[in-house]
Coordinates of N, CA, C and O and ligand atoms in Angstrom, one line a residue:
X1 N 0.8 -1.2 0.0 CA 0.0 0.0 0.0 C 0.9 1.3 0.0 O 2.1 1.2 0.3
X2 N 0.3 2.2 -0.3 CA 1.0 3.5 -0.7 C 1.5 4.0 0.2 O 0.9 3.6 1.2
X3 N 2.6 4.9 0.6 CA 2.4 5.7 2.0 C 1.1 6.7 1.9 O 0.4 6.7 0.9
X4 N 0.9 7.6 3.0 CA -0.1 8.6 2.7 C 0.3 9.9 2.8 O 1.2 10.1 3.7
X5 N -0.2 10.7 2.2 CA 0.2 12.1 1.7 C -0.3 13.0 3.1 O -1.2 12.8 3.9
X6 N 0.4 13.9 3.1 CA -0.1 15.2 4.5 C -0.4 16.4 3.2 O 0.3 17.0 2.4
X7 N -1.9 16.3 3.4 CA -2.9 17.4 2.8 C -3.2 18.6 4.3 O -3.4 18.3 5.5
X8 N -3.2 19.8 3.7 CA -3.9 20.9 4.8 C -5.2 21.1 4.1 O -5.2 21.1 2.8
X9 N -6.2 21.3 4.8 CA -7.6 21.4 4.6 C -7.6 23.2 5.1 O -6.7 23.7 5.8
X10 N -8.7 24.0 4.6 CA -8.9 25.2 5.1 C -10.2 25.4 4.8 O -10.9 25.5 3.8
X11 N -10.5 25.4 6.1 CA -12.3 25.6 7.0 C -12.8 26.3 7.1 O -12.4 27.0 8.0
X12 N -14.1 27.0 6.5 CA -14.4 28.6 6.4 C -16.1 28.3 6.5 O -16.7 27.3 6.1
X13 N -16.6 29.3 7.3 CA -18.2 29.5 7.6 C -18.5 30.6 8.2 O -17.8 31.0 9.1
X14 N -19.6 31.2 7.5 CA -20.1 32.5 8.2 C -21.7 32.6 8.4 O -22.2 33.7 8.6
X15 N -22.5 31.4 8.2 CA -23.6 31.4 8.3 C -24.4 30.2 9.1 O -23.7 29.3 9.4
X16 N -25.2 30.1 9.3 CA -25.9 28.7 10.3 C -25.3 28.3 11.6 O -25.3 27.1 11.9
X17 N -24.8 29.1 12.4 CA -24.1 29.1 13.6 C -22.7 28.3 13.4 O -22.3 27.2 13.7
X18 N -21.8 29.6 12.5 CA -20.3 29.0 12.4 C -19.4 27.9 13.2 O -18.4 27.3 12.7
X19 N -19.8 27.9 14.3 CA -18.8 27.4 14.9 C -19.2 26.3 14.8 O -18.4 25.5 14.5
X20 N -20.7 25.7 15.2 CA -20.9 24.5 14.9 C -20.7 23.7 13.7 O -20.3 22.5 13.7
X21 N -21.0 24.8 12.3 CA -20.9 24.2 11.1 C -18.7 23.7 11.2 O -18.3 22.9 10.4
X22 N -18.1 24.0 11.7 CA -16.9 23.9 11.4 C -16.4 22.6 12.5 O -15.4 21.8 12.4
X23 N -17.4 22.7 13.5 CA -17.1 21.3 14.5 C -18.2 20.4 13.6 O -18.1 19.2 13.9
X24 N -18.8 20.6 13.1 CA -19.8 19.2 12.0 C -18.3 18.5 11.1 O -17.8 17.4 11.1
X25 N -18.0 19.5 10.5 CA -17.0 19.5 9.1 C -15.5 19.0 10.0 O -14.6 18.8 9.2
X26 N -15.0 18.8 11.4 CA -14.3 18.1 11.5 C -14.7 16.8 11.8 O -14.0 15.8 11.6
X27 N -15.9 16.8 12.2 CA -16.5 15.3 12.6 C -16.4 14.3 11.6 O -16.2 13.1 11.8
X28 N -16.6 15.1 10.5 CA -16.7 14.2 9.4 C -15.8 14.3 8.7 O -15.9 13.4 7.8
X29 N -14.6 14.9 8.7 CA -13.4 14.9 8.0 C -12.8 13.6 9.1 O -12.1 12.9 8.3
X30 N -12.8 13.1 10.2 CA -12.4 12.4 11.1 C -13.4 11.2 10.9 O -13.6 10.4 11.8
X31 N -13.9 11.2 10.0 CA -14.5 10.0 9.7 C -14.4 9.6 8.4 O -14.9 8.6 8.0
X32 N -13.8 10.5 7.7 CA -13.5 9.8 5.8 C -12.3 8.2 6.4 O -11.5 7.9 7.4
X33 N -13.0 7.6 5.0 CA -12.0 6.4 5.3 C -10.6 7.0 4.5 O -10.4 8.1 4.1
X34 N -10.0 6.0 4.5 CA -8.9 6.0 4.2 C -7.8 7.4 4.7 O -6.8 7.7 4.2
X35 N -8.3 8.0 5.7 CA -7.8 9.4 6.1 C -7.7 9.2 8.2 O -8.4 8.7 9.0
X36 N -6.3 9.8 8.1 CA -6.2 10.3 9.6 C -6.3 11.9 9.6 O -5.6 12.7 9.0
X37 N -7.6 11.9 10.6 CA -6.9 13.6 11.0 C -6.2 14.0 11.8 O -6.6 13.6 12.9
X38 N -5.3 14.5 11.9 CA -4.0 14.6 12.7 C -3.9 15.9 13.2 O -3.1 15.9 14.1
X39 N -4.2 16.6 13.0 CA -4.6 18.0 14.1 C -5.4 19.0 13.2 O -5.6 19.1 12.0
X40 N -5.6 19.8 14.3 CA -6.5 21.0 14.1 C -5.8 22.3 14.3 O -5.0 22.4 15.2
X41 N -6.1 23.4 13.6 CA -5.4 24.5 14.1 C -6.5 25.9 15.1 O -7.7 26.1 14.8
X42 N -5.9 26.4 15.9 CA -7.3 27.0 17.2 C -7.9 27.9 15.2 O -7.5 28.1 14.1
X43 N -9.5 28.2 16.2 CA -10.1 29.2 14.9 C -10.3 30.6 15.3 O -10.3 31.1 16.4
X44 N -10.4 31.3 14.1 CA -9.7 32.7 13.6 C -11.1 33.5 13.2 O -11.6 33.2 12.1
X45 N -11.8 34.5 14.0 CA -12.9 35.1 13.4 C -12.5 36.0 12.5 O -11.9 36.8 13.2
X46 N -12.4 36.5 11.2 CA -12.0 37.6 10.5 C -12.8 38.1 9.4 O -13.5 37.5 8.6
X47 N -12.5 39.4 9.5 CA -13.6 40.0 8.1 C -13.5 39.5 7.0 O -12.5 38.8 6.6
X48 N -15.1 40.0 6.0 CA -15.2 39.1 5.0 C -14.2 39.4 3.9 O -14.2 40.6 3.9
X49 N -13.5 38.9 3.0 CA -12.9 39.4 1.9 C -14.0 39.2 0.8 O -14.5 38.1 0.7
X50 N -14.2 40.0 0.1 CA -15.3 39.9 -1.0 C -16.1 40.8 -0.5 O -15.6 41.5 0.3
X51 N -17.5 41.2 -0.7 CA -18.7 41.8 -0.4 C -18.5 42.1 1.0 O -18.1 41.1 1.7
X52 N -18.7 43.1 1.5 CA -18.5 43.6 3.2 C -20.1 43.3 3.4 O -20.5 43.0 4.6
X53 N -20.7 43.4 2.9 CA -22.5 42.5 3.3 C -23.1 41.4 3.6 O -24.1 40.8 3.2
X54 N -22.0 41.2 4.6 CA -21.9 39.3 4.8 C -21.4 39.4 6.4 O -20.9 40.4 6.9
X55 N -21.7 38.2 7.0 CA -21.5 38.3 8.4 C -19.7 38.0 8.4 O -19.2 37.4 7.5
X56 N -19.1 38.5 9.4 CA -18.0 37.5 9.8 C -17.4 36.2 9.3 O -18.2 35.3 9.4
X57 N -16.0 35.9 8.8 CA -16.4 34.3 8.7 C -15.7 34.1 9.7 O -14.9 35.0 9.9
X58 N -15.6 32.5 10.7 CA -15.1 31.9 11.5 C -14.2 30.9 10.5 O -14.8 30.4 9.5
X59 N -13.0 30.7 10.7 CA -11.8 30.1 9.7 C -10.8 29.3 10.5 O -10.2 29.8 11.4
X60 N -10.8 27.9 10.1 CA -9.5 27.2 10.5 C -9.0 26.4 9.6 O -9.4 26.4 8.4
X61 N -8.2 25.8 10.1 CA -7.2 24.5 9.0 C -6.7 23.3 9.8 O -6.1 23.3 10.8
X62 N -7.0 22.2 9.0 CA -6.6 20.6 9.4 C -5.5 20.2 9.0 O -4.9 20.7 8.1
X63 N -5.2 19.1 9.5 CA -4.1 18.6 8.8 C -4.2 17.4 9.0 O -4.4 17.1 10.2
X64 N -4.2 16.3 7.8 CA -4.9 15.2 7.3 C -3.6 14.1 6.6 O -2.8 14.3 5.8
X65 N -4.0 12.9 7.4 CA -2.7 11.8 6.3 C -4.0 11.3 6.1 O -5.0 11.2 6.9
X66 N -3.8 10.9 4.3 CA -4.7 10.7 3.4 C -4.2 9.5 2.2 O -3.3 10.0 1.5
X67 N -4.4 8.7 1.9 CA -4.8 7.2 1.0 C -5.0 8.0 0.0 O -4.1 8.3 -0.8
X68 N -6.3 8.4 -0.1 CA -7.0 8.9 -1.1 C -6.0 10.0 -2.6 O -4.8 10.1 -2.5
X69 N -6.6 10.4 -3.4 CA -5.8 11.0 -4.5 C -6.5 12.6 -4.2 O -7.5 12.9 -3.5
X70 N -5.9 13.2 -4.7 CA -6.3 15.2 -4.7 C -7.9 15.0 -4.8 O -8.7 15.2 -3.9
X71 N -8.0 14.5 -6.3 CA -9.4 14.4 -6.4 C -10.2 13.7 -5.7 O -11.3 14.1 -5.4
X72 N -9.9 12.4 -5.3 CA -10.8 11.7 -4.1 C -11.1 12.4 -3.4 O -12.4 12.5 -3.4
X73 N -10.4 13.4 -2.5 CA -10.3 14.0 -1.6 C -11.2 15.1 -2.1 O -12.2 15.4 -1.5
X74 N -11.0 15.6 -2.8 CA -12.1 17.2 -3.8 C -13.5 16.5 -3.5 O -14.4 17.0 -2.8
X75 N -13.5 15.7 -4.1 CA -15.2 14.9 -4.0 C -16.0 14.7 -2.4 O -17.1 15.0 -2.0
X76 N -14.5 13.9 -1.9 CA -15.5 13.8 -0.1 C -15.7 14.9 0.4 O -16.6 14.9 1.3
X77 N -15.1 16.2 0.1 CA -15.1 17.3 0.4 C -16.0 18.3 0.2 O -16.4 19.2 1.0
X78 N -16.4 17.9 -1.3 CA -18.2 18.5 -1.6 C -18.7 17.5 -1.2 O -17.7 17.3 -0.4
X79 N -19.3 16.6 -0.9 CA -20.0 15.7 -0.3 C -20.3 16.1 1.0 O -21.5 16.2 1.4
X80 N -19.1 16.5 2.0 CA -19.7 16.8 3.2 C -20.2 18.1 3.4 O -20.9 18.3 4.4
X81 N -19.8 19.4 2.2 CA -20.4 20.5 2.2 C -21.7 20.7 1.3 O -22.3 21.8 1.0
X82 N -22.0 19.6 0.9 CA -23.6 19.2 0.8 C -24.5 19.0 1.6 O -25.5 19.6 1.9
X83 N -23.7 17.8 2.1 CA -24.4 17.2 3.8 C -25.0 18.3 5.0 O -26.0 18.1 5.7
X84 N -24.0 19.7 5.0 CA -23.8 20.3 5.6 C -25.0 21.6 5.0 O -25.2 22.7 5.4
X85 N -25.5 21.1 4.2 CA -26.5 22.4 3.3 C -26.0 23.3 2.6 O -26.8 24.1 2.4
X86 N -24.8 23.7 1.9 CA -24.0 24.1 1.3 C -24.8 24.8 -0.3 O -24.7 24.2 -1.4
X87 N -25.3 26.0 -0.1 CA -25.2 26.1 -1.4 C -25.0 27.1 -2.5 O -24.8 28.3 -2.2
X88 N -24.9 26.8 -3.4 CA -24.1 27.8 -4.0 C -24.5 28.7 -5.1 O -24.8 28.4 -6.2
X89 N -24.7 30.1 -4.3 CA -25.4 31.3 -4.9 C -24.5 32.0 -5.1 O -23.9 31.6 -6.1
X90 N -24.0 33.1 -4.8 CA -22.8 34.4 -5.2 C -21.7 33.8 -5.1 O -21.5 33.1 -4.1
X91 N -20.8 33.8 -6.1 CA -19.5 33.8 -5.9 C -18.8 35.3 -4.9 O -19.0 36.5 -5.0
X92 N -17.9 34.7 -4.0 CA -17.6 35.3 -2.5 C -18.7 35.8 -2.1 O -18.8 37.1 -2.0
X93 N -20.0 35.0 -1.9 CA -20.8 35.8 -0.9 C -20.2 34.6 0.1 O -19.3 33.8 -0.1
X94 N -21.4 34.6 1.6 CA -21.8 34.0 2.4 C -22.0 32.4 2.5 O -22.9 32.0 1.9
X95 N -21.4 31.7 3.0 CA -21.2 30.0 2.9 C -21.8 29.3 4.6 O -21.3 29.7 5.6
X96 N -22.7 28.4 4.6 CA -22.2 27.4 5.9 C -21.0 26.9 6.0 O -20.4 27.4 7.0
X97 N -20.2 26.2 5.3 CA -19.3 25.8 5.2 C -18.6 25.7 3.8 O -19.1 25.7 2.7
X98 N -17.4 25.7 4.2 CA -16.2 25.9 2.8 C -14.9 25.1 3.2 O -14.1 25.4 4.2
X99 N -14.9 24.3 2.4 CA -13.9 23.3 2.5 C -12.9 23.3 1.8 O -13.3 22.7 0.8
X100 N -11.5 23.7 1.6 CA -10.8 23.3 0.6 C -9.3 22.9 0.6 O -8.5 23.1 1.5
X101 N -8.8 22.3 -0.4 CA -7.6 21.4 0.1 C -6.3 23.0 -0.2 O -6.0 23.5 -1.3
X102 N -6.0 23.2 0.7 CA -4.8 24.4 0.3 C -3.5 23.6 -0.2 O -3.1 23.9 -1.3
X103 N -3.1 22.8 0.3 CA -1.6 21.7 -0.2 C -1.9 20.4 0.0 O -2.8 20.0 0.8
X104 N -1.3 19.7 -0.6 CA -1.2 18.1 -0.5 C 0.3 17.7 -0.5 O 0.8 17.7 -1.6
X105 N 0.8 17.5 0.1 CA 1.8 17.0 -0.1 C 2.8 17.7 -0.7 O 2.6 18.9 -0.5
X106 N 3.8 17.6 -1.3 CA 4.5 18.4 -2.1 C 3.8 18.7 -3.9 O 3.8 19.7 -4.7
X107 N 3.4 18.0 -4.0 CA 2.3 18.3 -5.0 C 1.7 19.6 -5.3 O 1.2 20.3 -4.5
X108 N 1.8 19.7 -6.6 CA 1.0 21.1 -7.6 C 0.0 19.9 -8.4 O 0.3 19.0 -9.2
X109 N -1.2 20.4 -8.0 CA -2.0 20.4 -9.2 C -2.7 20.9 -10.1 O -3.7 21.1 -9.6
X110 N -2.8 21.4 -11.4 CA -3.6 22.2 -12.2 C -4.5 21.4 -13.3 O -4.2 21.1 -14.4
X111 N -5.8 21.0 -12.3 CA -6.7 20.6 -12.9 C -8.0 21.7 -13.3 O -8.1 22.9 -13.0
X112 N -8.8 21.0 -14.1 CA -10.0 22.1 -14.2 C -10.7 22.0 -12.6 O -11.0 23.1 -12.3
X113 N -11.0 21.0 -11.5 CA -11.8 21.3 -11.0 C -10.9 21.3 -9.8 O -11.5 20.9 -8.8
X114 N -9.7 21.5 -9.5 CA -8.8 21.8 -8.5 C -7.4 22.3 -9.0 O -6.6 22.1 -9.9
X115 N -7.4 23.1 -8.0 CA -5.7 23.9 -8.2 C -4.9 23.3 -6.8 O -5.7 23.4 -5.8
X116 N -3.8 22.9 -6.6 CA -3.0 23.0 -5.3 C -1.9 23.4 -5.9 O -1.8 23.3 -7.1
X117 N -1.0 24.0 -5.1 CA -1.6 24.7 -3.4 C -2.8 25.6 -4.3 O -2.8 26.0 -5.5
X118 N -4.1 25.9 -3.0 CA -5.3 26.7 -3.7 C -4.4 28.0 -4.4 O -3.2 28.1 -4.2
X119 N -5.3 29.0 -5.1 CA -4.6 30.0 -6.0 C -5.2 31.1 -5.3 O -5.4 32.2 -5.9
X120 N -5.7 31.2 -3.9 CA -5.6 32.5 -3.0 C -5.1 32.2 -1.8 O -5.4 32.9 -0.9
X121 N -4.0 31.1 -1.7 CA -3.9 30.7 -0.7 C -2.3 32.0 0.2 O -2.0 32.4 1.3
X122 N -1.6 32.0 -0.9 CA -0.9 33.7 -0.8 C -1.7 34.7 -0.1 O -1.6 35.3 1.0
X123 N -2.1 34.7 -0.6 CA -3.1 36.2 -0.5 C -3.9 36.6 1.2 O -3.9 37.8 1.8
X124 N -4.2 35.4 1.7 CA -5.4 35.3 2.6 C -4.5 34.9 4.4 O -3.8 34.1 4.9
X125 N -5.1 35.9 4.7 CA -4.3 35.4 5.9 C -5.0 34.8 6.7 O -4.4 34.3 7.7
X126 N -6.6 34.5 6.8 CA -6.8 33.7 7.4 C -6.8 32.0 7.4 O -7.3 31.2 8.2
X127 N -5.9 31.7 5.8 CA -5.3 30.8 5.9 C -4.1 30.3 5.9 O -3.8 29.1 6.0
X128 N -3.1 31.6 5.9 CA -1.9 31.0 6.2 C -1.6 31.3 7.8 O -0.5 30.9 8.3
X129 N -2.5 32.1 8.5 CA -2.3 31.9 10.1 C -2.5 30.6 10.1 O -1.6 30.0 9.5
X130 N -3.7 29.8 10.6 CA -4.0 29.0 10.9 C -3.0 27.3 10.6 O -2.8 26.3 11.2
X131 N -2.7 27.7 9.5 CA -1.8 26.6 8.8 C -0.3 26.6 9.1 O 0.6 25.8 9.1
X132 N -0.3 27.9 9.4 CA 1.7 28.1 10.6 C 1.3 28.0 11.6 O 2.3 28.4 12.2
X133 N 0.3 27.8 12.4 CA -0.2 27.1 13.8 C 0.3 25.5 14.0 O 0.8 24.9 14.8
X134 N -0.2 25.4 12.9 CA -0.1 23.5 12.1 C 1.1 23.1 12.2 O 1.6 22.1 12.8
X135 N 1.8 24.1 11.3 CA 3.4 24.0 11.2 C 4.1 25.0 10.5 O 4.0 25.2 9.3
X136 N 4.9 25.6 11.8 CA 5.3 27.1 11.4 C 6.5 26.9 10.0 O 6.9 27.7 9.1
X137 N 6.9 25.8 10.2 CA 8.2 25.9 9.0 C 7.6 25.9 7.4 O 8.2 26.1 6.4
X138 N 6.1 25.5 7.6 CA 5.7 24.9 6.2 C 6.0 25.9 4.6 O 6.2 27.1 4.6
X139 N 5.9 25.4 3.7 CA 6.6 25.8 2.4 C 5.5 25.6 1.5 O 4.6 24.8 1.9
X140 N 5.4 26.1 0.1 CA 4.6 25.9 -0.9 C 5.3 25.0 -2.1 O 6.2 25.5 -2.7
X141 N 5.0 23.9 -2.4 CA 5.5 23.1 -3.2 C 6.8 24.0 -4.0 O 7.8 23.4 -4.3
X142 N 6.8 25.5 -4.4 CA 7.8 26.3 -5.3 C 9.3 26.3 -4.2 O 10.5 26.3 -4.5
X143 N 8.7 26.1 -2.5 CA 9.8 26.5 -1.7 C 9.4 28.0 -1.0 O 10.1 28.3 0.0
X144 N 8.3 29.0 -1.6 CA 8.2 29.9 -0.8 C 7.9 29.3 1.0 O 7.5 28.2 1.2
X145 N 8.1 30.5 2.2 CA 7.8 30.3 2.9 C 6.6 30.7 3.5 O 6.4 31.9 3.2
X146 N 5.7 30.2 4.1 CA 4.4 30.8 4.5 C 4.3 32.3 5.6 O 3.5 33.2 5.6
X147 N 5.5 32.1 6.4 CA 5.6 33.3 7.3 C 5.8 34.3 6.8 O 5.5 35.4 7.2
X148 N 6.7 34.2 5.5 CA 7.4 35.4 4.6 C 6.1 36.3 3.9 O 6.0 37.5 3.7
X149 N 5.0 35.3 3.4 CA 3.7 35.5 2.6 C 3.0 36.1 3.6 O 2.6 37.2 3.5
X150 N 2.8 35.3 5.0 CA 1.7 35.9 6.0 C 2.0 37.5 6.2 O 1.1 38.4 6.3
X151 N 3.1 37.7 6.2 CA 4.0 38.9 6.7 C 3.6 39.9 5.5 O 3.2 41.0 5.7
X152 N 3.7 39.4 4.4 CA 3.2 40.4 3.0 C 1.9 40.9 2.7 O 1.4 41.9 2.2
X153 N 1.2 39.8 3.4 CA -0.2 39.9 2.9 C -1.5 40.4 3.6 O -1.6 40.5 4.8
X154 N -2.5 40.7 2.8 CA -3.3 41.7 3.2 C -4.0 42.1 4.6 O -4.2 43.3 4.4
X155 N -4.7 41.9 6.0 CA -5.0 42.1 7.5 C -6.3 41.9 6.8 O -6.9 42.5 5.9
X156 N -6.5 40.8 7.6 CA -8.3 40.5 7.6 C -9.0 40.9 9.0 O -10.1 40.4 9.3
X157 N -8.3 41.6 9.7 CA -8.0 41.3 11.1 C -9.0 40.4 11.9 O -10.2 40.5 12.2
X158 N -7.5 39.0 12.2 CA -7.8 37.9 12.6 C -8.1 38.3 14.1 O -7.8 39.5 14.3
X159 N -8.6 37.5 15.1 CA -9.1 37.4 16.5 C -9.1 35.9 16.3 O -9.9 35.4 15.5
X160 N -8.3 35.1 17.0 CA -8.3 34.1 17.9 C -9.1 33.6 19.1 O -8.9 33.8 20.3
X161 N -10.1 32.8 18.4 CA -11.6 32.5 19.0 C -11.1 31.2 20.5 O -11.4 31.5 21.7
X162 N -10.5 30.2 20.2 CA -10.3 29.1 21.1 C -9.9 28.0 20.5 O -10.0 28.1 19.2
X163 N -9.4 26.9 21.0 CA -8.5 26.1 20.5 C -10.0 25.2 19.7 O -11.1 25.5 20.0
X164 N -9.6 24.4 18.9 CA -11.3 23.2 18.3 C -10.7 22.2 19.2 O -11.3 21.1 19.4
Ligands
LIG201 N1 -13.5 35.8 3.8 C1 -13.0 35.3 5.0 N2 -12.6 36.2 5.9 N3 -12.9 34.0 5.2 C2 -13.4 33.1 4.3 O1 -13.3 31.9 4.5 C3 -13.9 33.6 3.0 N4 -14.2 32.7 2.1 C4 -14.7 33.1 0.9 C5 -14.9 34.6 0.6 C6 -16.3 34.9 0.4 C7 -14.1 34.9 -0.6 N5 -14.4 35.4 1.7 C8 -13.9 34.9 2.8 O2 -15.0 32.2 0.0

């Protein structure tokens, strides 16, 4: 059998009582087969990027040894943000939950219905806090560093809610 790949997940909700929607979405990430979840990073309430006519979102990130392929993993991932009532009206409006794989491994993918590392994952600091919680040395498949990016990039201003 294969070894398994260390994927970071990044957890985002700003509607249907966030914090539960993000403790649902680890329940069930901790129950995909072929997957260990292997820690959690504490969550991050921060403003919205996109439309300012949206509540707060509450934001964290997992870290997952995984069997499965990028795409398996894409699929269980809408699956549970179905389960979860997930639906999809405005692009960057308002979400129950939002699931997405930021890295897999050392792996780049550029598929049509996935990119790794994600292609805002620079940009956003409420997911590269949460993921140098996980692991502060971490790197982007190119070799950039995440703390160098965190440091560059735009203030969503995070608040540090409690550990999950
Ligand atoms: N803004 C924040 N702060 N957190 C998110 O998870 C988030 N997700 C999105 C958009 C709507 C772009 N804005 C966000 O999809």
């Amino acid at each position: 059998m294969t070894t398994p790949s260390t994927a970071f997940i990044g957890l985002g909700s700003n509607l249907g009582n966030p914090l539960q929607q993000l403790h649902q979405a680890l329940e069930a990430l901790h129950q995909l087969a072929h997957t260990t979840l292997t820690d959690t990073s504490p969550i991050y309430r921060s403003a919205p990027v996109g439309p300012q006519d949206q509540p707060k979102f509450l934001n964290m990130a997992a870290r997952l040894d995984t069997r499965l392929t990028p795409l398996e993993l894409l699929d269980r991932l809408l699956e549970i943000e179905d389960l979860q009532g997930r639906v999809r009206h405005q692009t960057w409006g308002p979400r129950v939950i939002d699931l997405d794989i930021l890295l897999f491994g050392e792996e780049s993918v550029d598929h049509e219905r996935l990119q790794i590392p994600h292609a805002e994952l620079p940009n956003r600091d409420f997911v590269l806090r949460p993921l140098l919680d996980l692991e502060p040395e971490l790197r982007l498949p190119d070799g950039r560093r995440l703390d160098l990016l965190l440091a560059a990039c735009p203030c969503n201003n995070l608040e540090r809610l409690e550990d999950a």
